[in-house]
Amino acid sequence: MELILITVAFIAGFIAIKCQLPPLVGFLIAGFALSQFGYQSTEKLVTFADLGVTLLLFTIGLKLDIRTLLSKDIWASATIHNLLSTSLFTIILVGLKTLGISNLAGMDWGQMLLLGFALSFSSTVFAVKTLQEKGDLNATYGSLAIGILVMQDVFAVIFLTASTGKLPHWYAIALFALPLLRPLMGKILDKAGHGEMLVLSGIFFALVAGAGLFELVGMKPDLGALILGMLLASHSKASELSKSLFNLKELFLVCFFLNIGLAVQTTVEGIILGILLLILLPLKGALYFLIINAFKFRVRTSLLASLTLFNFSEFGLIVGGLAYKLGWLSGDLLVALAVAVSLSFVISAPINRVAHDLYRRSSKWLKEHAEEKVNLKDQFIHPGEAQVLILGMGRIGTGAYDEIHQRYGKVSLGVEVREDAALHHREQGRNVITGDATDPDFWERILNTAQVKLVLLAMPNHLGNQTALSLLNQTSFNGQVAAIAAYADQLQELDELGVDASFNIYSEAGSGFARNVCDKLQPQLKDTVSR
C-alpha cells in the first residue's frame, strides 16, 4: 500500500515541478486522486505526517527570536488580521447561506464562525518553502510574514488544545522551568558534533523533549516542538541543526500533504464550495496589506509579505479535521476546505514567483510613507562613500571583506539581511549594515549615495544573487560585478546576466586551500610531468 502511495506522490510531485508549481500541490492532488480510487491513509502515513509537522515547527522555532513575537508589529498584526478576517469571512458565509448555497444551509452561526476561523490562517509550510526558494527567509518582509505565521500557529494550537475539552495537568506549570535548562541543552548540542548525532539531537529535542514532554502534561505536542526550537534559536549551532533536519522534514511533509487528500472522499458539492471559497482570498490579502502598511512598513514590504501570506493554510485543515471528528463540521465542508487550500497554493505559487515584478508595476500608484515615518525595521539605507559593496556577510562574504581590508584598507561595506549578524560584524570592527539586496529600493538608494566601483554577490542562495544582479542591471551602475555559485549551470546563468567574474565556491575553496598550503608550508615537491 505505502509503495503505491509513494509512487503516485512522486509522479504527481514531479509533474507539479515541471508545471512550475510547488511539489506540495502535486502531493495534494495525488491524495485526492487516490481517494477517488478507494485508497485510504495508513497508520504509518499518519505517523510520518505528524512527524513532518512537528519537525517543521521545531525548525521554525530554531530560526525565530522570541523578541520577534513580542514585537507589536508581529503580535498585533497577527491578532488584528485573525479577528477581522474571521469576522468578515463569517459574514460572507452567512450571505452565501442566504443566497441558497446548499452546503451551508444547515450551519448555525457557531459553525460558520469556526469555518471563518479555519480560513483565516495562512500556510506556514508554503510560505517557508517559498521564502527559502527565493532566499528571502531573513528579509524584512520574510521575517515579518514568518512572525505572523508563528503567531497564527500559536492561535491554532490554543484552539486545538481547548477544543479537546481537556485542560493541561496541574503539573504543566513545571514547563516554565524549561528556559533554565537551555544551558544544558546548549552543551548537548556542543558535544553532538556535526554528523548523525547532531541530527539525532534535533529529533530528540523536537520529538521527546518538546512534543513528548508537552503531551505528557496534557498540552499539544506541536506547541512543545515550537517552543523547544525557540529556546535553542540563540545557540551557535541552531542554523546548522536546522539545515541537518531539512531533508528529513521535507520527506515527512510529503506524507502530510498526501494524507490531506486521502482524509476525505471528494464530492461535487464540496468541490464547488471549495472553488467558491476562493472569493475570500483577495479579501484576505487586502487585509494583510492594509494592516501591515498601517504599522508604517514600506509598500514593498507590505505587498511582498501579503503575497507570501496569500493562501489558505494546512493548519486550517487541521482545525477543520478536528471539527469534523467532533461533529461540528460536515464531510462536504472538510472537502471544501481541502479544495480551497489546494487551489490557493496553485494560485499563490505563480504570483509569488513574480512578486518583485508586481511590486515594480504597482509601486507607482501605491502611496509610500514619508521616509522619516517609515518603521525602524524598514528604514532606507545610507551607506556613505564605500567603494566595494559585499552582499551577504556569511563565511564567504566575511572572508572577502577581510581580504580586501588587508589589501586596500577601509574601502568595503558589507550588507547583511539579518540585524543580529550585522551587529555582530560591527562589534568585530567591520563596516556592515542591515539591508535586503533583493529590494529594488535598496539599489535605488544605495547607489545614489555610494561611490561603488565593485559589487561582490556573496549570498548563499543562488536565486537571491540572481535577483540582486537583475536589479543592479536596471540601475546606472557602471562598476564591476563578481558573484559566487555552487554549480556549473548557475555560473552560466550569472554569466548570461552580465557578471564580470563568477566563481564556483567549491572549486575556489579547493584551489584556495592548496594555494595557502603551498605558501605556508612550501613543500619540496618535484614536477614529475615535465621530465
Coordinates of C-alpha atoms in Angstrom, one line a residue:
M1 CA 0.0 0.0 0.0
E2 CA 2.7 2.5 1.1
L3 CA 4.7 1.8 -2.1
I4 CA 1.7 2.7 -4.3
L5 CA 1.1 5.9 -2.3
I6 CA 4.7 7.0 -2.5
T7 CA 4.9 6.2 -6.3
V8 CA 1.8 8.2 -7.1
A9 CA 3.1 11.1 -4.9
F10 CA 6.5 11.1 -6.7
I11 CA 4.9 11.2 -10.1
A12 CA 2.4 14.0 -9.2
G13 CA 5.1 16.0 -7.4
F14 CA 7.4 15.7 -10.5
I15 CA 4.6 16.9 -12.8
A16 CA 3.9 19.8 -10.5
I17 CA 7.6 20.9 -10.7
K18 CA 7.5 20.7 -14.5
C19 CA 4.4 22.9 -14.4
Q20 CA 6.4 25.4 -12.2
L21 CA 4.2 24.7 -9.2
P22 CA 5.4 23.7 -5.7
P23 CA 5.6 19.9 -5.4
L24 CA 3.2 20.0 -2.5
V25 CA 0.4 20.9 -4.9
G26 CA 1.1 17.6 -6.7
F27 CA 1.1 15.7 -3.4
L28 CA -2.3 17.1 -2.5
I29 CA -3.7 16.2 -6.0
A30 CA -2.2 12.7 -5.7
G31 CA -4.1 12.3 -2.4
F32 CA -7.4 13.4 -3.9
A33 CA -6.9 11.1 -6.9
L34 CA -6.0 8.1 -4.7
S35 CA -9.0 8.8 -2.5
Q36 CA -11.3 8.6 -5.6
F37 CA -9.9 5.1 -6.4
G38 CA -10.7 3.9 -2.9
Y39 CA -7.3 4.2 -1.2
Q40 CA -7.2 5.4 2.4
S41 CA -4.5 6.8 4.6
T42 CA -2.5 4.3 6.6
E43 CA -1.3 4.4 10.2
K44 CA 2.3 4.8 9.0
L45 CA 1.4 7.6 6.7
V46 CA -0.4 9.5 9.5
T47 CA 2.6 9.0 11.9
F48 CA 5.0 10.3 9.3
A49 CA 2.7 13.2 8.5
D50 CA 2.6 14.2 12.2
L51 CA 6.4 13.9 12.4
G52 CA 6.7 16.3 9.5
V53 CA 4.5 19.0 11.1
T54 CA 6.4 18.6 14.4
L55 CA 9.8 18.9 12.8
L56 CA 8.6 21.8 10.7
L57 CA 7.5 23.8 13.8
F58 CA 10.8 22.8 15.6
T59 CA 12.9 24.2 12.7
I60 CA 10.8 27.3 12.5
G61 CA 11.5 27.8 16.2
L62 CA 15.2 27.4 15.6
K63 CA 15.1 30.5 13.3
L64 CA 12.9 32.6 15.5
D65 CA 14.0 35.1 18.0
I66 CA 11.4 35.3 20.9
R67 CA 11.8 39.1 20.8
T68 CA 10.3 39.0 17.3
L69 CA 7.0 37.6 18.6
L70 CA 6.9 40.2 21.4
S71 CA 7.2 43.0 18.8
K72 CA 4.0 44.9 18.4
D73 CA 4.3 44.7 14.6
I74 CA 4.0 40.9 14.8
W75 CA 1.6 40.0 17.5
A76 CA -0.7 43.0 16.8
S77 CA -0.7 42.4 13.0
A78 CA -1.5 38.7 13.5
T79 CA -4.2 39.3 16.1
I80 CA -5.9 42.1 14.2
H81 CA -5.9 40.1 11.0
N82 CA -7.2 37.0 12.7
L83 CA -10.1 38.9 14.3
L84 CA -11.0 40.9 11.2
S85 CA -10.7 38.1 8.7
T86 CA -12.7 35.6 10.8
S87 CA -15.5 38.2 11.3
L88 CA -15.5 39.2 7.7
F89 CA -15.5 35.6 6.4
T90 CA -18.3 34.6 8.8
I91 CA -20.4 37.5 7.5
I92 CA -19.8 36.5 3.9
L93 CA -20.6 32.8 4.6
V94 CA -23.9 33.9 6.2
G95 CA -24.6 35.9 3.0
L96 CA -23.8 32.8 0.9
K97 CA -26.2 30.8 3.0
T98 CA -28.9 33.4 2.4
L99 CA -28.3 33.1 -1.3
G100 CA -29.1 29.4 -1.0
I101 CA -25.8 27.5 -1.0
S102 CA -26.9 24.0 0.0
N103 CA -23.7 23.0 1.9
L104 CA -24.3 26.0 4.2
A105 CA -28.0 25.5 4.7
G106 CA -27.8 23.5 7.9
M107 CA -25.0 25.6 9.6
D108 CA -25.5 27.8 12.5
W109 CA -23.5 30.9 13.4
G110 CA -21.1 29.0 15.6
Q111 CA -20.2 26.6 12.7
M112 CA -19.8 29.4 10.3
L113 CA -17.6 31.2 12.8
L114 CA -15.4 28.1 13.0
L115 CA -15.2 27.8 9.3
G116 CA -14.2 31.5 9.0
F117 CA -11.6 30.9 11.7
A118 CA -10.1 28.0 9.8
L119 CA -9.9 30.1 6.6
S120 CA -8.2 33.0 8.4
F121 CA -4.9 31.1 8.6
S122 CA -2.1 31.2 6.0
S123 CA 0.2 28.3 5.2
T124 CA 3.4 28.1 7.2
V125 CA 4.7 25.3 5.0
F126 CA 4.0 27.1 1.8
A127 CA 5.4 30.4 3.0
V128 CA 8.6 28.9 4.4
K129 CA 9.3 26.9 1.2
T130 CA 8.6 29.9 -1.0
L131 CA 10.8 32.2 1.0
Q132 CA 13.6 29.6 1.1
E133 CA 13.5 29.1 -2.7
K134 CA 13.7 32.9 -3.2
G135 CA 16.4 33.3 -0.5
D136 CA 14.2 35.8 1.4
L137 CA 13.7 33.9 4.6
N138 CA 15.6 36.6 6.5
A139 CA 14.5 39.6 4.5
T140 CA 12.4 42.2 6.3
Y141 CA 9.2 41.1 4.7
G142 CA 10.1 37.4 5.1
S143 CA 10.8 37.7 8.8
L144 CA 7.5 39.7 9.2
A145 CA 5.5 37.0 7.4
I146 CA 7.1 34.2 9.4
G147 CA 6.4 36.0 12.6
I148 CA 2.7 36.5 11.8
L149 CA 2.5 32.8 10.8
V150 CA 4.0 31.6 14.0
M151 CA 1.5 33.7 15.9
Q152 CA -1.2 32.1 13.8
D153 CA 0.2 28.7 14.7
V154 CA 0.0 29.6 18.3
F155 CA -3.7 30.6 17.9
A156 CA -4.3 27.3 16.1
V157 CA -2.5 25.2 18.8
I158 CA -4.5 27.0 21.5
F159 CA -7.7 26.2 19.7
L160 CA -6.8 22.6 19.2
T161 CA -5.8 22.2 22.8
A162 CA -9.0 23.9 24.1
S163 CA -11.3 22.0 21.7
T164 CA -10.3 18.6 23.1
G165 CA -12.2 19.6 26.2
K166 CA -9.1 18.7 28.3
L167 CA -7.2 21.2 30.5
P168 CA -3.5 20.7 30.9
H169 CA -2.5 18.7 34.0
W170 CA -1.7 20.8 37.1
Y171 CA 2.0 19.9 36.8
A172 CA 2.2 21.6 33.4
I173 CA 3.3 24.6 35.3
A174 CA 6.7 22.9 35.5
L175 CA 7.2 23.8 31.8
F176 CA 8.0 27.3 32.9
A177 CA 11.3 25.9 34.1
L178 CA 12.3 24.9 30.5
P179 CA 14.3 28.1 29.9
L180 CA 16.5 27.2 32.9
L181 CA 17.5 24.0 31.0
R182 CA 18.7 26.0 28.0
P183 CA 22.4 26.0 29.1
L184 CA 22.3 22.2 29.4
M185 CA 20.6 21.7 26.0
G186 CA 23.3 24.0 24.5
K187 CA 26.1 21.9 26.0
I188 CA 24.4 18.8 24.5
L189 CA 24.5 20.4 21.0
D190 CA 28.1 21.5 21.5
K191 CA 29.1 17.9 22.2
A192 CA 26.9 16.4 19.4
G193 CA 29.4 17.2 16.7
H194 CA 28.4 17.8 13.1
G195 CA 27.2 14.3 11.8
E196 CA 24.4 11.9 12.6
M197 CA 24.5 12.8 16.4
L198 CA 23.5 16.3 15.6
V199 CA 20.5 15.1 13.6
L200 CA 19.6 12.7 16.3
S201 CA 19.9 15.5 18.9
G202 CA 17.5 17.6 16.9
I203 CA 15.0 14.7 16.7
F204 CA 15.4 14.2 20.4
F205 CA 14.7 17.8 21.3
A206 CA 11.8 18.1 18.8
L207 CA 10.0 14.8 19.5
V208 CA 11.0 13.8 23.0
A209 CA 12.0 16.9 25.0
G210 CA 9.4 19.1 23.1
A211 CA 6.4 17.2 21.7
G212 CA 6.7 14.3 24.2
L213 CA 7.0 16.4 27.3
F214 CA 4.1 18.7 26.3
E215 CA 1.9 15.7 25.5
L216 CA 2.8 14.2 28.9
V217 CA 1.4 17.2 30.8
G218 CA -1.7 17.4 28.6
M219 CA -0.7 20.0 26.1
K220 CA -0.5 20.0 22.3
P221 CA 2.8 18.2 21.2
D222 CA 3.4 20.6 18.3
L223 CA 3.5 23.6 20.6
G224 CA 6.2 21.9 22.6
A225 CA 8.4 21.3 19.4
L226 CA 8.0 25.0 18.5
I227 CA 8.9 26.2 22.0
L228 CA 12.0 23.9 22.2
G229 CA 13.1 25.2 18.9
M230 CA 12.8 28.8 20.1
L231 CA 14.8 28.0 23.2
L232 CA 17.6 26.8 21.1
A233 CA 17.4 29.6 18.5
S234 CA 20.2 31.6 20.1
H235 CA 22.7 28.7 20.0
S236 CA 25.6 28.9 17.6
K237 CA 24.6 25.6 16.1
A238 CA 20.9 26.4 15.6
S239 CA 21.3 27.2 11.8
E240 CA 23.4 24.0 11.3
L241 CA 20.9 21.9 13.2
S242 CA 18.0 23.3 11.1
K243 CA 19.9 22.5 7.8
S244 CA 20.7 19.0 9.0
L245 CA 17.0 18.3 9.6
F246 CA 15.8 19.9 6.3
N247 CA 15.7 16.8 4.1
L248 CA 14.1 14.6 6.8
K249 CA 11.5 17.3 7.5
E250 CA 10.7 17.6 3.7
L251 CA 10.3 13.9 3.4
F252 CA 7.8 13.6 6.2
L253 CA 5.9 16.6 4.9
V254 CA 5.3 14.7 1.7
C255 CA 3.2 12.3 3.8
F256 CA 1.4 15.2 5.4
F257 CA 0.1 16.7 2.1
L258 CA -0.6 13.3 0.7
N259 CA -2.6 12.5 3.8
I260 CA -4.8 15.6 3.5
G261 CA -6.1 14.4 0.1
L262 CA -6.6 10.9 1.4
A263 CA -8.5 12.1 4.5
V264 CA -11.9 12.6 2.9
Q265 CA -13.9 11.4 -0.1
T266 CA -14.3 14.3 -2.5
T267 CA -17.9 15.3 -3.6
V268 CA -19.1 17.6 -6.3
E269 CA -20.8 19.8 -3.8
G270 CA -17.6 20.1 -1.7
I271 CA -15.5 20.9 -4.8
I272 CA -17.9 23.6 -5.9
L273 CA -18.0 25.2 -2.4
G274 CA -14.2 25.0 -2.2
I275 CA -13.9 26.9 -5.5
L276 CA -16.5 29.4 -4.2
L277 CA -14.4 30.0 -1.1
L278 CA -11.6 31.3 -3.2
I279 CA -13.5 34.7 -3.4
L280 CA -12.3 35.2 0.2
L281 CA -8.6 35.1 -0.9
P282 CA -8.3 38.6 -2.4
L283 CA -10.1 40.0 0.7
K284 CA -7.6 38.1 2.9
G285 CA -4.6 39.5 1.0
A286 CA -6.0 43.0 1.1
L287 CA -6.5 42.8 4.9
Y288 CA -2.9 41.7 5.3
F289 CA -1.6 44.7 3.2
L290 CA -3.7 47.3 5.0
I291 CA -2.8 46.0 8.4
I292 CA 1.0 45.7 7.8
N293 CA 1.1 49.0 6.0
A294 CA -0.6 50.6 8.9
F295 CA 2.4 49.8 11.0
K296 CA 4.5 52.1 8.7
F297 CA 6.2 49.4 6.7
R298 CA 7.1 50.3 3.2
V299 CA 4.8 49.5 0.3
R300 CA 7.2 46.8 -0.9
T301 CA 7.5 45.1 2.5
S302 CA 3.7 45.2 3.0
L303 CA 3.0 43.9 -0.5
L304 CA 5.5 41.1 -0.6
A305 CA 4.6 39.9 2.9
S306 CA 0.9 40.0 1.9
L307 CA 1.6 37.9 -1.2
T308 CA 3.6 35.4 0.8
L309 CA 0.5 35.0 3.1
F310 CA -1.9 35.0 0.1
N311 CA -3.2 31.4 0.6
F312 CA -5.2 29.3 3.0
S313 CA -3.5 27.0 5.5
E314 CA -2.8 23.4 6.2
F315 CA -3.4 24.4 9.8
G316 CA -6.9 25.4 8.8
L317 CA -7.3 21.9 7.5
I318 CA -6.1 20.5 10.9
V319 CA -8.6 22.7 12.7
G320 CA -11.3 21.6 10.2
G321 CA -10.3 18.0 10.6
L322 CA -10.7 18.1 14.3
A323 CA -14.1 19.9 14.0
Y324 CA -15.2 17.1 11.6
K325 CA -14.2 14.4 14.1
L326 CA -16.1 16.2 16.8
G327 CA -19.2 16.5 14.6
W328 CA -19.0 20.3 14.3
L329 CA -18.5 20.3 10.5
S330 CA -19.8 18.1 7.8
G331 CA -17.7 16.0 5.4
D332 CA -18.6 18.3 2.5
L333 CA -17.2 21.3 4.3
L334 CA -14.0 19.5 5.1
V335 CA -13.7 18.6 1.3
A336 CA -14.4 22.3 0.5
L337 CA -11.6 23.3 2.9
A338 CA -9.2 20.9 1.3
V339 CA -10.1 22.1 -2.2
A340 CA -9.8 25.7 -1.2
V341 CA -6.4 25.2 0.4
S342 CA -5.1 23.3 -2.6
L343 CA -6.3 25.8 -5.2
S344 CA -5.0 28.7 -3.1
F345 CA -1.5 27.1 -3.4
V346 CA -2.0 26.8 -7.2
I347 CA -2.9 30.5 -7.3
S348 CA -0.3 31.7 -4.9
A349 CA 2.7 29.9 -6.3
P350 CA 3.0 31.7 -9.7
I351 CA 2.0 35.0 -8.0
N352 CA 4.9 34.7 -5.6
R353 CA 7.3 33.9 -8.4
V354 CA 6.6 37.3 -10.0
A355 CA 6.1 39.2 -6.7
H356 CA 9.0 41.6 -7.3
D357 CA 7.7 42.5 -10.8
L358 CA 4.2 43.0 -9.3
Y359 CA 5.7 45.5 -6.8
R360 CA 7.6 47.4 -9.5
R361 CA 4.4 47.8 -11.5
S362 CA 2.2 48.7 -8.6
S363 CA 4.6 50.9 -6.7
K364 CA 3.7 53.8 -9.0
W365 CA 0.2 54.1 -7.7
L366 CA 0.6 52.7 -4.1
K367 CA 1.2 55.6 -1.7
E368 CA 4.5 55.3 0.1
H369 CA 5.1 56.6 3.7
A370 CA 7.3 59.6 4.2
E371 CA 10.9 58.4 4.7
E372 CA 11.2 59.8 8.3
K373 CA 8.0 58.0 9.3
V374 CA 8.9 54.5 8.0
N375 CA 9.1 51.7 10.5
L376 CA 12.6 51.4 12.1
K377 CA 12.8 47.8 10.8
D378 CA 12.3 49.0 7.3
Q379 CA 14.4 52.2 7.1
F380 CA 16.2 53.3 4.0
I381 CA 19.9 52.8 3.8
H382 CA 22.6 55.5 3.5
P383 CA 26.0 53.8 3.2
G384 CA 28.3 56.7 2.8
E385 CA 31.4 56.5 0.5
A386 CA 32.1 52.8 0.3
Q387 CA 33.9 51.7 -2.9
V388 CA 33.3 47.9 -2.6
L389 CA 29.9 46.5 -1.8
I390 CA 29.7 43.0 -0.4
L391 CA 26.3 41.5 -0.4
G392 CA 25.9 38.6 2.1
M393 CA 28.2 38.5 5.0
G394 CA 28.3 34.8 5.6
R395 CA 31.6 32.9 5.6
I396 CA 32.5 33.7 2.0
G397 CA 31.4 37.4 2.3
T398 CA 33.3 37.8 5.6
G399 CA 36.4 36.2 4.1
A400 CA 36.2 38.5 1.1
Y401 CA 35.7 41.6 3.3
D402 CA 38.8 40.7 5.4
E403 CA 41.0 40.1 2.4
I404 CA 40.0 43.4 0.7
H405 CA 40.5 45.2 4.0
Q406 CA 44.0 43.7 4.3
R407 CA 44.9 44.8 0.7
Y408 CA 43.2 48.2 0.4
G409 CA 42.1 49.3 3.8
K410 CA 38.7 50.5 4.8
V411 CA 37.0 50.6 1.4
S412 CA 34.3 48.0 1.8
L413 CA 30.7 48.0 3.0
G414 CA 29.1 44.7 4.0
V415 CA 25.4 44.2 3.6
E416 CA 23.7 41.6 5.7
V417 CA 20.0 40.9 5.8
R418 CA 19.9 39.8 9.4
E419 CA 20.2 42.6 12.0
D420 CA 21.8 40.3 14.7
A421 CA 24.5 39.2 12.2
A422 CA 25.2 42.7 11.1
L423 CA 25.5 43.8 14.7
H424 CA 28.0 41.0 15.4
H425 CA 30.1 42.1 12.4
R426 CA 30.1 45.7 13.7
E427 CA 31.2 44.5 17.1
Q428 CA 34.1 42.8 15.3
G429 CA 35.1 46.1 13.7
R430 CA 33.7 45.6 10.2
N431 CA 31.6 48.2 8.4
V432 CA 28.4 46.2 7.9
I433 CA 24.8 47.5 7.6
T434 CA 21.5 45.7 7.5
G435 CA 19.8 45.6 4.1
D436 CA 17.9 43.4 1.6
A437 CA 19.8 43.2 -1.7
T438 CA 16.6 41.8 -3.4
D439 CA 14.8 45.0 -2.6
P440 CA 14.6 47.4 -5.6
D441 CA 14.5 50.4 -3.3
F442 CA 17.8 49.2 -1.7
W443 CA 19.5 49.6 -5.1
E444 CA 17.9 52.9 -6.0
R445 CA 19.1 54.5 -2.8
I446 CA 22.4 52.8 -2.1
L447 CA 23.9 53.6 -5.5
N448 CA 22.8 57.2 -5.2
T449 CA 25.0 57.9 -2.2
A450 CA 27.9 55.3 -2.5
Q451 CA 30.9 55.6 -4.8
V452 CA 30.7 51.9 -5.5
K453 CA 33.3 50.5 -8.0
L454 CA 32.9 46.8 -7.3
V455 CA 30.0 44.7 -6.1
L456 CA 30.5 41.2 -4.8
L457 CA 27.4 38.9 -4.7
A458 CA 28.2 36.6 -1.9
M459 CA 24.8 35.5 -0.7
P460 CA 24.4 31.7 -0.1
N461 CA 21.2 31.5 -2.2
H462 CA 21.6 31.5 -6.0
L463 CA 18.2 33.0 -6.6
G464 CA 19.0 35.8 -4.2
N465 CA 22.2 36.6 -6.1
Q466 CA 20.2 36.4 -9.4
T467 CA 17.6 38.8 -8.2
A468 CA 20.1 41.2 -6.8
L469 CA 22.1 41.1 -10.1
S470 CA 18.9 41.7 -12.2
L471 CA 18.0 44.7 -10.0
L472 CA 21.6 46.0 -10.2
N473 CA 21.4 45.8 -14.1
Q474 CA 18.4 48.1 -14.0
T475 CA 20.4 50.9 -12.4
S476 CA 23.0 53.2 -13.8
F477 CA 25.8 51.3 -12.1
N478 CA 29.0 51.2 -14.2
G479 CA 31.4 49.3 -12.0
Q480 CA 32.4 45.6 -11.9
V481 CA 30.4 42.7 -10.5
A482 CA 31.6 39.4 -9.2
A483 CA 29.4 36.6 -7.9
I484 CA 29.5 33.1 -6.4
A485 CA 27.6 29.9 -7.2
A486 CA 27.6 26.3 -6.3
Y487 CA 27.0 24.6 -9.7
A488 CA 28.2 25.0 -13.3
D489 CA 24.7 25.8 -14.6
Q490 CA 24.4 28.6 -12.0
L491 CA 27.7 30.1 -13.1
Q492 CA 26.4 30.1 -16.7
E493 CA 23.2 31.9 -15.6
L494 CA 25.2 34.5 -13.8
D495 CA 27.5 35.0 -16.8
E496 CA 24.4 35.4 -19.1
L497 CA 23.2 38.1 -16.7
G498 CA 26.4 40.0 -17.2
V499 CA 28.7 39.5 -14.3
D500 CA 32.3 40.3 -14.9
A501 CA 33.6 37.3 -12.9
S502 CA 31.8 34.3 -11.4
F503 CA 33.3 31.7 -9.1
N504 CA 32.4 28.2 -8.1
I505 CA 32.6 28.2 -4.3
Y506 CA 33.7 24.5 -4.1
S507 CA 36.4 24.6 -6.7
E508 CA 37.7 28.0 -5.5
A509 CA 37.7 26.7 -1.9
G510 CA 39.9 23.8 -3.1
S511 CA 42.3 26.0 -5.0
G512 CA 42.5 28.5 -2.2
F513 CA 43.3 25.7 0.3
A514 CA 46.1 24.4 -2.0
R515 CA 47.5 27.9 -2.5
N516 CA 47.6 28.6 1.2
V517 CA 49.2 25.2 1.9
C518 CA 51.9 25.9 -0.6
D519 CA 52.5 29.4 0.6
K520 CA 52.8 28.5 4.3
L521 CA 54.4 25.0 4.2
Q522 CA 56.4 25.4 1.0
P523 CA 56.6 21.6 0.4
Q524 CA 59.6 20.4 -1.6
L525 CA 57.7 18.8 -4.5
K526 CA 59.1 17.7 -7.8
D527 CA 57.5 18.2 -11.2
T528 CA 57.3 14.7 -12.5
V529 CA 55.2 15.6 -15.6
S530 CA 57.9 17.8 -17.2
R531 CA 60.5 15.1 -17.1

